Short mmCIF file of C-alpha atoms in Angstrom, two decimals:
data_model
loop_
_atom_site.label_atom_id
_atom_site.label_comp_id
_atom_site.label_asym_id
_atom_site.label_seq_id
_atom_site.Cartn_x
_atom_site.Cartn_y
_atom_site.Cartn_z
CA MET A 198 -14.47 -7.55 -0.12
CA THR A 199 -11.26 -5.75 -0.05
CA PRO A 200 -10.64 -2.03 1.11
CA ALA A 201 -9.67 -1.15 -2.57
CA ASP A 202 -13.05 -2.41 -3.59
CA LEU A 203 -15.03 -0.84 -1.03
CA THR A 204 -13.96 2.77 -2.32
CA ARG A 205 -15.88 1.64 -5.60
CA THR A 206 -18.45 0.44 -3.86
CA VAL A 207 -19.09 3.60 -2.24
CA VAL A 208 -18.93 5.68 -5.09
CA ARG A 209 -21.59 3.33 -7.39
CA ALA A 210 -24.03 3.50 -3.86
CA VAL A 211 -23.99 7.55 -4.33
CA ARG A 212 -24.25 7.36 -7.89
CA CYS A 213 -27.49 5.00 -7.53
CA ALA A 214 -29.24 6.67 -4.62
CA VAL A 215 -29.06 10.01 -6.85
CA ALA A 216 -30.48 8.01 -9.88
CA ASP A 217 -33.20 6.44 -7.56
CA GLY A 218 -34.12 9.70 -6.04
CA GLU A 219 -33.03 9.06 -2.33
CA LEU A 220 -30.44 12.15 -2.47
CA PRO A 221 -31.33 15.07 -4.29
CA GLU A 222 -30.30 15.10 -8.39
CA GLY A 223 -27.69 17.91 -7.44
CA ALA A 224 -25.81 15.91 -4.93
CA ALA A 225 -22.35 15.74 -5.98
CA VAL A 226 -21.28 12.09 -7.17
CA PRO A 227 -17.41 12.22 -6.30
CA GLU A 228 -14.89 10.35 -8.73
CA ARG A 229 -12.55 9.39 -5.79
CA VAL A 230 -14.19 8.46 -2.32
CA VAL A 231 -11.23 8.58 0.54
CA VAL A 232 -11.17 5.33 2.68
CA GLU A 233 -8.79 4.88 5.32
CA ARG A 234 -8.39 2.66 8.70
CA THR A 235 -10.14 4.02 11.61
CA ARG A 236 -8.28 5.94 13.70
CA PRO A 237 -7.51 4.93 16.99
CA GLY A 238 -10.76 5.42 19.36
CA GLY A 239 -13.12 4.77 16.08
CA VAL A 240 -15.56 2.82 15.11
CA GLY A 241 -15.08 -0.25 13.06
CA GLU A 242 -11.94 -0.98 11.05
CA TYR A 243 -12.48 1.82 7.68
CA ALA A 244 -14.06 5.06 7.53
CA THR A 245 -14.65 7.61 4.81
CA PRO A 246 -16.26 11.51 4.83
CA VAL A 247 -17.61 10.73 1.84
CA ALA A 248 -21.18 12.00 3.07
CA PHE A 249 -20.06 15.53 3.72
CA GLN A 250 -18.71 15.80 -0.40
CA VAL A 251 -22.02 14.46 -1.21
CA ALA A 252 -23.95 16.91 0.92
CA ARG A 253 -22.49 20.13 -0.52
CA GLY A 254 -24.64 20.01 -3.63
CA ALA A 255 -27.72 17.96 -2.14
CA GLY A 256 -30.01 20.93 -1.67
CA GLY A 257 -29.50 21.73 1.86
CA ALA A 258 -29.12 18.21 3.11
CA SER A 259 -26.95 17.41 6.22
CA PRO A 260 -24.17 15.12 6.06
CA VAL A 261 -25.41 12.74 8.60
CA ASP A 262 -28.79 12.72 6.44
CA VAL A 263 -26.72 11.45 3.50
CA ALA A 264 -24.54 9.00 5.49
CA ARG A 265 -27.68 7.62 6.78
CA VAL A 266 -29.13 6.88 3.11
CA LEU A 267 -25.73 5.62 2.31
CA ALA A 268 -25.49 2.89 5.10
CA ALA A 269 -28.72 1.80 4.22
CA ARG A 270 -27.17 0.80 0.78
CA LEU A 271 -24.13 -0.16 1.69
CA GLY A 272 -24.91 -2.51 4.63
CA LEU A 273 -26.62 -4.48 1.89
CA GLU A 274 -23.62 -4.81 0.14
CA ALA A 275 -21.95 -8.28 -0.34
CA GLY A 276 -18.62 -8.23 1.64
CA ILE A 277 -19.40 -5.43 4.07
CA GLU A 278 -20.37 -6.51 7.51
CA ARG A 279 -21.52 -3.80 8.95
CA VAL A 280 -22.17 0.18 8.58
CA GLU A 281 -22.63 2.48 11.37
CA VAL A 282 -22.81 6.25 10.88
CA THR A 283 -20.99 8.48 13.61
CA GLY A 284 -20.14 12.14 14.54
CA ALA A 285 -21.76 15.08 11.76
CA GLY A 286 -21.58 12.03 8.97
CA PHE A 287 -18.79 9.70 8.92
CA LEU A 288 -19.48 6.35 7.34
CA ASN A 289 -17.58 3.27 9.20
CA PHE A 290 -17.47 0.12 7.89
CA VAL A 291 -16.58 -3.40 9.18
CA LEU A 292 -15.80 -5.51 6.29
CA GLY A 293 -16.67 -9.35 5.69
CA GLU A 294 -13.16 -11.28 5.93
CA SER A 295 -11.54 -11.45 2.19
CA ALA A 296 -10.88 -15.02 0.94
CA VAL A 297 -7.06 -15.37 1.73
CA ALA A 298 -6.28 -17.00 -1.29
CA GLY A 299 -7.61 -13.98 -3.42
CA VAL A 300 -5.52 -11.35 -1.33
CA VAL A 301 -2.75 -13.43 -2.19
CA VAL A 302 -3.28 -13.84 -5.97
CA ASP A 303 -4.22 -10.06 -6.21
CA ALA A 304 -1.33 -9.13 -4.42
CA ALA A 305 1.51 -11.32 -6.50
CA GLY A 306 -0.51 -9.56 -9.71
CA ARG A 307 -0.20 -6.68 -8.26
CA GLY A 308 4.01 -6.59 -7.68
CA ARG A 309 4.61 -8.24 -10.85
CA ARG A 310 2.16 -5.34 -12.67
CA TYR A 311 4.13 -2.48 -10.78
CA ALA A 312 7.67 -4.11 -11.94
CA ASP A 313 6.55 -3.84 -15.40
CA VAL A 314 4.79 -0.27 -15.48
CA ALA A 315 7.95 0.96 -13.67
CA ALA A 316 10.55 -0.22 -16.15
CA GLY A 317 9.43 1.99 -18.68
CA VAL A 318 9.87 4.99 -16.82
CA PRO A 319 13.17 5.25 -16.11
CA LEU A 320 15.03 8.26 -14.13
CA PRO A 321 15.30 11.29 -16.29
CA ALA A 322 18.68 13.50 -16.35
CA GLY A 323 18.50 16.57 -13.99
CA GLU A 324 18.55 17.66 -10.41
CA LEU A 325 18.64 14.48 -7.96
CA ARG A 326 15.60 14.82 -5.91
CA GLU A 327 13.17 16.57 -8.53
CA SER A 328 13.71 14.02 -11.22
CA ALA A 329 13.35 11.40 -8.46
CA VAL A 330 10.55 12.50 -7.31
CA ARG A 331 8.52 13.23 -10.68
CA ALA A 332 9.71 9.94 -11.80
CA ALA A 333 8.00 8.24 -8.79
CA VAL A 334 4.78 10.03 -8.90
CA ARG A 335 4.43 9.08 -12.82
CA ARG A 336 5.32 5.36 -12.13
CA ILE A 337 2.70 5.28 -9.24
CA ARG A 338 -0.18 6.72 -11.20
CA LEU A 339 0.55 4.79 -14.26
CA ALA A 340 0.49 1.78 -11.50
CA GLN A 341 -3.10 3.17 -10.77
CA GLY A 342 -4.13 3.28 -14.49
CA GLY A 343 -3.89 6.95 -14.89
CA ALA A 344 -1.73 9.54 -15.82
CA LEU A 345 0.25 12.80 -14.46
CA ASP A 346 -1.80 15.47 -15.08
CA GLY A 347 0.42 17.93 -15.00
CA ALA A 348 -0.72 19.84 -12.15
CA PRO A 349 1.90 21.79 -10.65
CA PHE A 350 3.49 20.56 -7.29
CA ASP A 351 6.70 21.73 -5.55
CA VAL A 352 9.80 19.64 -5.07
CA ALA A 353 12.50 21.09 -2.56
CA PRO A 354 15.79 20.31 -3.89
CA VAL A 355 18.79 18.24 -2.22
CA ALA A 356 21.44 20.69 -0.57
CA ARG A 357 24.20 19.11 -2.24
CA LYS A 358 25.80 17.88 -5.65
CA ASP A 359 23.75 14.61 -6.96
CA GLY A 360 26.99 13.24 -7.85
CA ASP A 361 28.47 13.64 -4.54
CA THR A 362 25.13 12.10 -2.96
CA VAL A 363 24.95 9.06 -5.31
CA GLY A 364 28.67 8.77 -5.13
CA ALA A 365 28.74 8.40 -1.50
CA TYR A 366 25.47 6.23 -0.69
CA GLY A 367 24.62 4.75 -4.45
CA THR A 368 21.72 5.15 -6.38
CA ASP A 369 19.15 3.49 -4.55
CA ALA A 370 20.13 4.39 -0.73
CA ALA A 371 20.43 7.85 -2.28
CA LEU A 372 16.64 7.44 -4.28
CA TRP A 373 15.25 6.28 -0.65
CA ALA A 374 16.53 9.08 1.31
CA VAL A 375 14.84 11.59 -1.13
CA LEU A 376 11.37 9.81 -1.52
CA ARG A 377 11.07 8.73 1.99
CA VAL A 378 10.20 12.35 3.03
CA PRO A 379 7.72 14.76 1.70
CA ALA A 380 8.39 16.49 -1.23
CA HIS A 381 8.35 19.83 0.25
CA GLU A 382 10.92 19.01 2.96
CA THR A 383 14.56 18.69 2.57
CA PRO A 384 15.67 15.00 2.80
CA ALA A 385 18.35 13.93 5.07
CA PHE A 386 21.56 11.70 4.18
CA GLY A 387 23.91 9.61 6.89
CA PRO A 388 25.71 6.68 7.62
CA TRP A 389 21.79 4.75 8.42
CA LEU A 390 21.56 4.83 4.55
CA LEU A 391 24.19 2.11 4.40
CA ARG A 392 23.73 0.13 7.56
CA GLN A 393 23.00 -3.59 7.22
CA ASP A 394 20.75 -4.29 10.02
CA GLU A 395 17.31 -4.10 10.90
CA THR A 396 17.82 -0.61 12.67
CA SER A 397 17.68 0.90 8.77
CA GLU A 398 14.17 1.09 7.00
CA PHE A 399 15.88 0.84 3.62
CA PHE A 400 17.38 -2.43 4.65
CA ARG A 401 14.44 -3.95 6.10
CA VAL A 402 12.50 -3.43 3.02
CA ARG A 403 15.14 -4.80 0.94
CA TYR A 404 15.63 -7.30 3.04
CA GLY A 405 12.03 -8.21 3.76
CA HIS A 406 12.05 -8.90 -0.06
CA ASP A 407 15.26 -10.92 -0.16
CA ARG A 408 13.74 -13.01 2.70
CA ALA A 409 10.79 -14.07 1.06
CA ARG A 410 13.08 -15.09 -2.32
CA ALA A 411 15.06 -17.20 0.38
CA LEU A 412 11.68 -19.19 1.73
CA VAL A 413 10.73 -19.73 -1.68
CA ARG A 414 14.20 -21.40 -2.47
CA ASN A 415 14.53 -23.39 0.66
CA ALA A 416 10.95 -24.55 0.26
CA ALA A 417 11.87 -25.84 -3.33
CA LEU A 418 14.96 -27.90 -1.72
CA LEU A 419 12.18 -29.48 0.88
CA GLY A 420 9.92 -30.45 -2.26
CA PHE A 421 7.15 -27.82 -2.10
CA ALA A 422 6.21 -24.95 -3.67
CA PRO A 423 3.86 -21.63 -3.06
CA GLU A 424 -0.20 -22.45 -3.22
CA ALA A 425 -2.29 -19.76 -2.01
CA GLY A 426 -4.96 -21.12 -0.08
CA PRO A 427 -6.13 -20.95 4.05
CA VAL A 428 -2.97 -20.01 6.11
CA GLY A 429 -4.57 -20.22 9.84
CA ALA A 430 -4.97 -17.39 12.32
CA ASP A 431 -2.09 -15.95 14.35
CA ALA A 432 -0.86 -12.51 15.16
CA ASP A 433 1.67 -12.26 13.04
CA THR A 434 -0.28 -13.68 9.83
CA ASP A 435 -3.48 -11.34 10.92
CA ALA A 436 -0.74 -8.49 10.38
CA LEU A 437 0.79 -9.39 7.15
CA LEU A 438 -3.01 -9.91 5.79
CA ARG A 439 -4.01 -6.54 7.12
CA VAL A 440 -1.16 -4.80 5.27
CA LEU A 441 -1.19 -6.51 2.02
CA ARG A 442 -5.02 -5.68 2.21
CA ASP A 443 -4.40 -2.18 2.27
CA HIS A 444 -1.84 -1.87 -0.41
CA PRO A 445 -3.95 -0.74 -2.89
CA LEU A 446 -5.27 1.98 -0.90
CA ALA A 447 -1.67 3.38 0.32
CA LEU A 448 -0.79 3.26 -3.77
CA GLU A 449 -3.86 5.34 -4.41
CA ALA A 450 -3.35 7.64 -1.91
CA ALA A 451 0.16 8.24 -3.01
CA ALA A 452 -0.75 8.64 -6.56
CA HIS A 453 -3.65 11.30 -5.67
CA HIS A 454 -1.43 13.45 -3.16
CA ARG A 455 1.50 12.96 -5.46
CA ALA A 456 3.31 11.40 -2.60
CA PRO A 457 5.93 8.91 -3.31
CA GLU A 458 6.72 8.83 0.57
CA ARG A 459 3.55 7.49 1.35
CA LEU A 460 4.29 4.15 -0.52
CA ALA A 461 7.82 4.25 1.09
CA ARG A 462 6.24 4.09 4.40
CA HIS A 463 3.41 1.43 3.36
CA LEU A 464 6.61 -0.55 1.97
CA VAL A 465 8.21 -0.14 5.47
CA GLU A 466 5.23 -1.50 7.40
CA LEU A 467 4.56 -4.28 4.87
CA ALA A 468 8.32 -5.73 5.27
CA ASP A 469 8.57 -5.45 9.42
CA ALA A 470 4.86 -7.61 8.72
CA LEU A 471 6.60 -9.74 6.43
CA LEU A 472 9.74 -10.21 8.32
CA ALA A 473 7.97 -11.13 11.67
CA PHE A 474 5.69 -13.78 9.59
CA GLN A 475 8.65 -15.69 8.23
CA TYR A 476 9.76 -18.10 11.08
CA GLY A 477 6.21 -19.88 10.52
CA VAL A 478 6.75 -20.21 6.72
CA LEU A 479 8.70 -23.53 6.50
CA PRO A 480 8.21 -27.07 7.93
CA LEU A 481 10.31 -27.69 11.70
CA GLY A 482 12.39 -30.55 12.22
CA ASP A 483 11.07 -33.65 10.88
CA GLU A 484 7.42 -31.68 10.39
CA LYS A 485 6.05 -32.51 6.76
CA PRO A 486 5.47 -29.82 4.41
CA SER A 487 1.59 -29.28 4.39
CA ALA A 488 -1.33 -27.75 2.62
CA ALA A 489 -0.61 -24.81 5.25
CA HIS A 490 2.76 -24.51 4.72
CA ARG A 491 2.64 -24.19 0.95
CA ALA A 492 -0.23 -21.04 1.99
CA ARG A 493 1.95 -19.38 3.91
CA LEU A 494 4.89 -19.69 1.17
CA ALA A 495 2.45 -18.13 -0.80
CA LEU A 496 1.61 -15.19 1.36
CA ALA A 497 5.45 -14.81 1.93
CA GLU A 498 5.85 -14.75 -1.65
CA ALA A 499 3.02 -12.31 -2.65
CA ALA A 500 4.37 -9.86 0.07
CA GLY A 501 7.51 -10.38 -1.84
CA ALA A 502 6.55 -9.33 -4.88
CA VAL A 503 4.51 -6.23 -3.28
CA LEU A 504 7.80 -4.84 -1.84
CA ALA A 505 9.60 -5.87 -4.83
CA GLY A 506 6.93 -3.61 -7.05
CA GLY A 507 6.71 -1.31 -4.69
CA LEU A 508 10.48 -0.60 -4.57
CA ALA A 509 10.38 -0.72 -8.48
CA LEU A 510 8.02 1.98 -8.80
CA LEU A 511 10.30 4.28 -6.68
CA GLY A 512 13.01 3.31 -8.97
CA ILE A 513 14.70 1.02 -6.42
CA ASP A 514 16.63 -1.78 -7.15
CA ALA A 515 15.17 -5.20 -4.85
CA PRO A 516 18.07 -7.90 -4.87
CA ASP A 517 17.13 -11.54 -4.49
CA CYS A 518 20.33 -11.31 -2.11
CA LEU A 519 21.72 -9.04 0.11
#
């Protein structure tokens, strides 16, 4: 089970608990459930406050009572290893390990789909910041299968002429600058946008995609291609898999809050994980390509596809060579 699967599973558990009389008929069945990584000091891997939402219409039932009902149901779900109730009614989860091949295939498919969605929503004319934010929000919501509902939200303008901004930094760098901070904040511009080294977040995200594509090209020269499968366990691999598994949650949060900066932050985290992982992908010396090499290459390729798709949702190009 992936974190994105977990959100749907929790909603289904609430609906079934109400239908079976385990929760009062008036209990609210939320359309959206917030599932987040457990914060430092918490229990398990993921947590949700859904019991507080449900309890508001549950005829006086406390959040902790609601959480216990849901925990009993969710503990029987395939893919959930453990459920615990903490505090006043928080549900905490440890998930069973998702098959690596499934994570890789899903991530690669998402990356390609995001690029297709983004191609249909160009940057409209107008003030740079407002145009960029509204177009990015629309792309992100479409990628989630929804549409912009028209609810208003504020966007702080850029305190300089758009032409000067784009002329000084280029379209892609200017878009990164205006989308990396919340819409109510004024973006900053500076030499860091054009820095071509790993001290620049913008460079690292595009360089991560560049490295993924280079790994695939170099593997072809060695006579092998990516093939999803078991990749082995080490700290860098585990970190990259964790960020890929969390990507649907990051995108869902960006869509719900109309916050492209959440996607931008996640892309930085993904790029950093990929750049650390890259050194174990190709064979070294006289080593022959193995199934593990093909699987690690598939993981790197999938991460690169998500980086390219995520940048496309922000309206930013992801070149194969920097």
